[in-house]
Amino acid sequence: MSTPTRRYENAVARYFEAWNAGPDTVAKAVAAAWTEDGGYTDPLADVRGHEQIAAVVTAAHEQFPGFSFRLSGAVDGHHDTARFSWELVSNADGSAPVAGFDVITLDGEDRIRSVFGFLDRVPAGA
C-alpha cells in the first residue's frame, strides 16, 4: 500500500471512529479527525467546528440507536481529497437501511477540513 493511499485510509478510519464513538468519547474522536474549523455538509446538515460536528454525530445515534457506520468499498483519493462509500448497519441484524458516499478534503496534517456527504439510500420518514 502506498503512502498516499495510507493517508486517505487513515483519515477515513479516524472519520469512522468519530461516527461510531459513544457519548463520552465523541468530542475527542471528532477533534482527532477534523481540523478545529472543519466542516460537515450533507442534505440534512451544514455545520462547522468540533462542537457542531459532534452534535450531528450524536443526533444520528439518537435517531438510529444500535447502529454503526462502516466503510463500504475502497477509499479513493488524490491530492488532498478522498471519496468513499459507507453504510449505517444494525448491530442486531446486519441490515443497512442508510447508505451514501462522502468526499473529504484534508489539511497538511491529514485532518479533515471538510466533508461533503451524499445519501444514496434513506428509509422513508427518516
PDB file of C-alpha atoms in Angstrom:
ATOM      1  CA  MET A   1       0.000   0.000   0.000  1.00  0.00           C
ATOM      2  CA  SER A   2       1.432   3.391  -0.964  1.00  0.00           C
ATOM      3  CA  THR A   3       1.921   6.244   1.467  1.00  0.00           C
ATOM      4  CA  PRO A   4      -0.737   8.424  -0.237  1.00  0.00           C
ATOM      5  CA  THR A   5      -3.243   5.563  -0.035  1.00  0.00           C
ATOM      6  CA  ARG A   6      -2.485   5.087   3.680  1.00  0.00           C
ATOM      7  CA  ARG A   7      -3.002   8.821   4.173  1.00  0.00           C
ATOM      8  CA  TYR A   8      -6.579   8.647   2.895  1.00  0.00           C
ATOM      9  CA  GLU A   9      -7.374   5.346   4.596  1.00  0.00           C
ATOM     10  CA  ASN A  10      -6.064   6.614   7.948  1.00  0.00           C
ATOM     11  CA  ALA A  11      -8.148   9.800   7.680  1.00  0.00           C
ATOM     12  CA  VAL A  12     -11.246   7.768   6.812  1.00  0.00           C
ATOM     13  CA  ALA A  13     -10.563   5.385   9.716  1.00  0.00           C
ATOM     14  CA  ARG A  14     -10.493   8.365  12.122  1.00  0.00           C
ATOM     15  CA  TYR A  15     -13.703   9.627  10.477  1.00  0.00           C
ATOM     16  CA  PHE A  16     -15.479   6.338  11.247  1.00  0.00           C
ATOM     17  CA  GLU A  17     -14.043   6.302  14.777  1.00  0.00           C
ATOM     18  CA  ALA A  18     -15.773   9.649  15.292  1.00  0.00           C
ATOM     19  CA  TRP A  19     -19.065   8.488  13.778  1.00  0.00           C
ATOM     20  CA  ASN A  20     -19.023   5.334  15.905  1.00  0.00           C
ATOM     21  CA  ALA A  21     -17.866   6.966  19.140  1.00  0.00           C
ATOM     22  CA  GLY A  22     -20.014   6.763  22.245  1.00  0.00           C
ATOM     23  CA  PRO A  23     -21.408   9.801  24.040  1.00  0.00           C
ATOM     24  CA  ASP A  24     -18.379  10.019  26.345  1.00  0.00           C
ATOM     25  CA  THR A  25     -15.797   9.882  23.542  1.00  0.00           C
ATOM     26  CA  VAL A  26     -17.415  11.595  20.550  1.00  0.00           C
ATOM     27  CA  ALA A  27     -15.911  15.040  21.256  1.00  0.00           C
ATOM     28  CA  LYS A  28     -12.387  13.602  21.483  1.00  0.00           C
ATOM     29  CA  ALA A  29     -12.864  11.477  18.353  1.00  0.00           C
ATOM     30  CA  VAL A  30     -14.201  14.438  16.350  1.00  0.00           C
ATOM     31  CA  ALA A  31     -11.237  16.563  17.476  1.00  0.00           C
ATOM     32  CA  ALA A  32      -8.843  13.809  16.357  1.00  0.00           C
ATOM     33  CA  ALA A  33     -10.446  13.548  12.911  1.00  0.00           C
ATOM     34  CA  TRP A  34     -11.305  17.165  11.968  1.00  0.00           C
ATOM     35  CA  THR A  35      -9.455  20.465  11.944  1.00  0.00           C
ATOM     36  CA  GLU A  36     -10.729  22.913  14.544  1.00  0.00           C
ATOM     37  CA  ASP A  37     -12.729  24.835  11.941  1.00  0.00           C
ATOM     38  CA  GLY A  38     -13.604  21.753   9.893  1.00  0.00           C
ATOM     39  CA  GLY A  39     -16.992  21.366   8.289  1.00  0.00           C
ATOM     40  CA  TYR A  40     -19.587  18.718   7.612  1.00  0.00           C
ATOM     41  CA  THR A  41     -22.260  19.154   4.934  1.00  0.00           C
ATOM     42  CA  ASP A  42     -24.864  16.680   3.731  1.00  0.00           C
ATOM     43  CA  PRO A  43     -28.526  17.042   2.697  1.00  0.00           C
ATOM     44  CA  LEU A  44     -29.558  17.180   6.378  1.00  0.00           C
ATOM     45  CA  ALA A  45     -26.768  19.230   7.976  1.00  0.00           C
ATOM     46  CA  ASP A  46     -24.326  22.046   7.301  1.00  0.00           C
ATOM     47  CA  VAL A  47     -22.110  22.630  10.340  1.00  0.00           C
ATOM     48  CA  ARG A  48     -18.635  23.848  11.270  1.00  0.00           C
ATOM     49  CA  GLY A  49     -16.393  23.205  14.240  1.00  0.00           C
ATOM     50  CA  HIS A  50     -15.922  20.291  16.596  1.00  0.00           C
ATOM     51  CA  GLU A  51     -18.926  21.029  18.805  1.00  0.00           C
ATOM     52  CA  GLN A  52     -21.416  21.216  15.942  1.00  0.00           C
ATOM     53  CA  ILE A  53     -19.984  18.140  14.195  1.00  0.00           C
ATOM     54  CA  ALA A  54     -20.183  16.168  17.461  1.00  0.00           C
ATOM     55  CA  ALA A  55     -23.829  17.277  17.803  1.00  0.00           C
ATOM     56  CA  VAL A  56     -24.615  15.886  14.318  1.00  0.00           C
ATOM     57  CA  VAL A  57     -22.940  12.576  15.198  1.00  0.00           C
ATOM     58  CA  THR A  58     -24.854  12.388  18.472  1.00  0.00           C
ATOM     59  CA  ALA A  59     -28.155  13.154  16.720  1.00  0.00           C
ATOM     60  CA  ALA A  60     -27.540  10.352  14.204  1.00  0.00           C
ATOM     61  CA  HIS A  61     -27.040   7.866  17.043  1.00  0.00           C
ATOM     62  CA  GLU A  62     -30.178   9.114  18.763  1.00  0.00           C
ATOM     63  CA  GLN A  63     -32.156   8.611  15.540  1.00  0.00           C
ATOM     64  CA  PHE A  64     -30.600   5.175  14.870  1.00  0.00           C
ATOM     65  CA  PRO A  65     -29.751   3.594  18.242  1.00  0.00           C
ATOM     66  CA  GLY A  66     -27.933   0.286  17.942  1.00  0.00           C
ATOM     67  CA  PHE A  67     -26.438   1.124  14.534  1.00  0.00           C
ATOM     68  CA  SER A  68     -22.816   1.629  13.433  1.00  0.00           C
ATOM     69  CA  PHE A  69     -21.264   3.277  10.409  1.00  0.00           C
ATOM     70  CA  ARG A  70     -18.959   1.166   8.278  1.00  0.00           C
ATOM     71  CA  LEU A  71     -16.908   1.610   5.138  1.00  0.00           C
ATOM     72  CA  SER A  72     -18.431   0.045   2.043  1.00  0.00           C
ATOM     73  CA  GLY A  73     -15.754  -0.476  -0.588  1.00  0.00           C
ATOM     74  CA  ALA A  74     -12.366   1.101  -1.118  1.00  0.00           C
ATOM     75  CA  VAL A  75     -11.151   4.599  -0.312  1.00  0.00           C
ATOM     76  CA  ASP A  76     -10.077   6.531  -3.411  1.00  0.00           C
ATOM     77  CA  GLY A  77      -8.052   9.720  -3.246  1.00  0.00           C
ATOM     78  CA  HIS A  78      -5.755  12.199  -4.888  1.00  0.00           C
ATOM     79  CA  HIS A  79      -4.074  15.403  -3.748  1.00  0.00           C
ATOM     80  CA  ASP A  80      -5.885  16.456  -0.546  1.00  0.00           C
ATOM     81  CA  THR A  81      -9.217  14.842  -1.479  1.00  0.00           C
ATOM     82  CA  ALA A  82     -10.683  11.377  -0.918  1.00  0.00           C
ATOM     83  CA  ARG A  83     -14.019   9.693  -1.521  1.00  0.00           C
ATOM     84  CA  PHE A  84     -15.607   6.585  -0.073  1.00  0.00           C
ATOM     85  CA  SER A  85     -18.943   4.844   0.381  1.00  0.00           C
ATOM     86  CA  TRP A  86     -20.467   3.883   3.702  1.00  0.00           C
ATOM     87  CA  GLU A  87     -23.444   2.142   5.276  1.00  0.00           C
ATOM     88  CA  LEU A  88     -25.292   2.552   8.557  1.00  0.00           C
ATOM     89  CA  VAL A  89     -25.619  -1.024   9.821  1.00  0.00           C
ATOM     90  CA  SER A  90     -27.836  -2.531  12.526  1.00  0.00           C
ATOM     91  CA  ASN A  91     -25.726  -4.187  15.210  1.00  0.00           C
ATOM     92  CA  ALA A  92     -28.629  -6.604  15.834  1.00  0.00           C
ATOM     93  CA  ASP A  93     -29.380  -7.970  12.372  1.00  0.00           C
ATOM     94  CA  GLY A  94     -26.806  -6.536   9.943  1.00  0.00           C
ATOM     95  CA  SER A  95     -29.361  -4.647   7.872  1.00  0.00           C
ATOM     96  CA  ALA A  96     -28.184  -1.370   6.360  1.00  0.00           C
ATOM     97  CA  PRO A  97     -31.138   0.969   5.820  1.00  0.00           C
ATOM     98  CA  VAL A  98     -28.974   4.031   5.167  1.00  0.00           C
ATOM     99  CA  ALA A  99     -26.081   4.308   2.719  1.00  0.00           C
ATOM    100  CA  GLY A 100     -24.168   7.053   0.999  1.00  0.00           C
ATOM    101  CA  PHE A 101     -20.811   8.356  -0.057  1.00  0.00           C
ATOM    102  CA  ASP A 102     -18.655  11.172   1.205  1.00  0.00           C
ATOM    103  CA  VAL A 103     -15.937  13.359  -0.238  1.00  0.00           C
ATOM    104  CA  ILE A 104     -13.409  14.736   2.247  1.00  0.00           C
ATOM    105  CA  THR A 105     -10.619  17.267   1.988  1.00  0.00           C
ATOM    106  CA  LEU A 106      -7.558  17.062   4.230  1.00  0.00           C
ATOM    107  CA  ASP A 107      -5.112  19.565   5.646  1.00  0.00           C
ATOM    108  CA  GLY A 108      -1.323  19.104   5.709  1.00  0.00           C
ATOM    109  CA  GLU A 109      -1.594  17.032   8.895  1.00  0.00           C
ATOM    110  CA  ASP A 110      -4.197  14.717   7.317  1.00  0.00           C
ATOM    111  CA  ARG A 111      -7.063  16.023   9.421  1.00  0.00           C
ATOM    112  CA  ILE A 112     -10.406  16.626   7.749  1.00  0.00           C
ATOM    113  CA  ARG A 113     -11.097  20.172   6.592  1.00  0.00           C
ATOM    114  CA  SER A 114     -14.437  19.418   5.020  1.00  0.00           C
ATOM    115  CA  VAL A 115     -16.886  16.626   4.343  1.00  0.00           C
ATOM    116  CA  PHE A 116     -19.453  16.677   1.574  1.00  0.00           C
ATOM    117  CA  GLY A 117     -21.882  13.819   2.130  1.00  0.00           C
ATOM    118  CA  PHE A 118     -24.436  12.320  -0.233  1.00  0.00           C
ATOM    119  CA  LEU A 119     -27.256   9.987   0.788  1.00  0.00           C
ATOM    120  CA  ASP A 120     -27.929   7.113  -1.601  1.00  0.00           C
ATOM    121  CA  ARG A 121     -30.405   5.149   0.496  1.00  0.00           C
ATOM    122  CA  VAL A 122     -32.610   6.536   3.279  1.00  0.00           C
ATOM    123  CA  PRO A 123     -35.677   4.861   4.788  1.00  0.00           C
ATOM    124  CA  ALA A 124     -38.999   6.639   4.390  1.00  0.00           C
ATOM    125  CA  GLY A 125     -39.659   9.043   7.219  1.00  0.00           C
ATOM    126  CA  ALA A 126     -36.026   9.292   8.315  1.00  0.00           C
TER     127      ALA A 126
END
